[in-house]
Amino acid sequence: DDPSFSAFLVQRGEAKNLPTYPGPNKMRDCYCTVNLDREEVFRTKIVEKSLCPFYGEDFYCEIPRSFRHLSFYIFDRDVFRRDSIIGKVAIQKEDLPKYHNRDTWFQLQHVDADSEVQGKVHLELRLSEVITDTGVVCHKLAARILECQGLPIVNGQCDPYATVTLAGPYRQVSLPTPTTVTRPCSYNRKSHFDFEEEDVDKLEIRVDLWNASNLKFGDEFLGELRVPLNVLRQSSSYEAWYFLQPRDNGSKSLKPGDLGSLRLNVVYTEDHVFSSDYYSPLRDLLLRSADVEPVSASAAHVLGEVCREKQEAAIPLVRLFLHYGRVVPFISAIANAEVRRTQDPNTIFRGNSLTSKCIDETMKLAGMHYLHMTLKPAIEEICQSHKSCEIDPVKLKDGESLENNMENLRQYVDRIFNVITKSGVSCPTVMCDIFFSLREAAAKRFQDDLDVRYTAVSSFIFLRFFAPAILSPNLFQLTPHHTDPQTSRTLTLISKTIQTLGSLSKSKSVKECVLNSYNPDNDPQTRPLHNRFMIKRAQGRKRFGMKNFKKRWFCLTNHEFTYQKSKGDQPLCSIPIENILAVEKLEEESFKMKNMFQVIQPERALYIQANNCVEAKAWIDILTKVSQCNQKRLTVYHPSAYLNGHWLCCRASSDTAPGCSPCTGGLPANIQLDIDGDRETERIYSLFNSYMSKLEKMQEACGSRSVYDGPEQEEYSTFIIDDPQETYKTLKQVITGVGALEQEHAQYRRDKFKKTKYGSQ
């Protein structure tokens, strides 16, 4: 397998100049979706009554499968809650590097059925000579569709068929393949055509793919491909994979700009990861960063200096240091250095420095479960109770009382502030250790300011951890969907109040929170780790029961995995965590359904379909992590289902036959920290390599300062260099390590290019 990984981060989305609504209001209620090809993986909140909606939501996604386009659709929701597409932006995978980490305005394009295609077709052509009864030699062309992959799933399934046409200037012969196929994306059908040899250069084979539909609107067009027959000039047989393309007549003559535009900042990374020993020199250099004096001369700090955005450096650094248990000494070292440079205690840790971004990332990784345990019950209560908290007199609705709304807000803030200040014992050790080092560094630097030891910590725990989660709970998985406008306004007011309270150093409760002197009042073992509506297949507990598919509410805690008819109902089924023997993907051939996975128990497997590929991966990961330490975990499993008396994968007839494929397992038990150290080192190498010119400029700055102590050249003044000689040594080691890895990557690219055959899968 090719150990390559890709991910994307979408930031700061907004649209402008959308077409007006045809009604008297002219405004629209719009939301935006993020799609891998046509599969939706993220949806923004609805922005009401606007033709220039600002979304401003960040979405990060590890990409779990191959794709052709990263697509963004703008939808309008009308008064009947029907959604209509306004337009889309589709960026081809190979074009993503062009827009990497750059704010870009894209023109929205029209969307119609003929332009929405994905998937690929494996086509075989064979040319043979046939002598007729009259002795005339003619040519027979056989076109065979061997297989299709990546076709879209429509309403949970896909029933494709193809029409094959031999087309040219004077003729067009069409032969449809049978509509009945055994699998949704794989079949083997032949179509035969007769033609004269001189026609070869004038003819082409056209394959149109359709989804057989039971609806009255007719079958759905899936895409087409056109292959000129002159590919058979060199050989009598030809075989290749083709991407499906939009229909030629699918694009309408519409002016670009008719639909408005969408602003996006897409950060796309694609890494090839070598085996661990390749990374030893660079990894060891990075992990020594906490011990380097001064820390500004360390490899990790240098990365923060050369990256355009500090977060670019913080994400892989924190993950690497967490993986090797070195994050606390590293953050303590860079925090101490930053505190020493801070002149005013009121500005301590208020900028977007490397320290701030590293602490943010650590809280995000290590503190997510703590965040859920602390806030989720209160957030759910606010979402369900729908009490108005509007305190702006201009925005009050008819019949609302300002006094009542202020009392509602006060009660909500009291509830949330209390659960935060009493949650200290549940705070992850790594966060407590970091906060302790921040407090000590601040108190030592500003000995005359008795409150700075509290504000140094509260600026993180309140302003950068709890407040953002209250403001946008869906981004932290505290709610499954975006909240309605009234609840969103309530959460905004609560978040602002919590930020204000957190910045008040005189507050006794804040000081207690910082000092961790509080008691937990909830059992973390019973708190949901993950929950969603998904589709499950009946497990056939009753001998004659129907094994159909039903929508159920699934909930996972540290003790059990359950599902019920609706949220809040009694569980219909409860699987103790210790009974989960493996969690694996389920091959599509089993039920002709995508995004399925299986939870394997001693007696049977539970088959589940997630809403999209990202959710399926998230469920597989989290279920695997909580069951990782089970003593009876399987080492092999069946990748397909047991149907009609045998396993589809290995054809074994016994339903208790041991698995035929090795399990993918091997994840750490700690639920927050599923990190690949080699991948993070590869990411850091890629960053260093892309900023090589800055590394060289930093080297020049070190040399300049070592020999010349006068006014600094302006181009060098952006770097923090406390010790030019030590920093120069580190830079030399970094450039050497990055150069060695770049040579390996160049060789890998050359080898891959040699092995890549045109038309291969």
GROMACS .gro file of C-alpha atoms in nm, residues 47 66 270 524:
model
    4
   47VAL     CA    1  -2.745   3.277   0.744
   66SER     CA    2  -0.974   0.915  -0.319
  270GLU     CA    3  -0.085   1.550   0.089
  524PRO     CA    4  -1.764   1.081   3.341
   0.00000   0.00000   0.00000
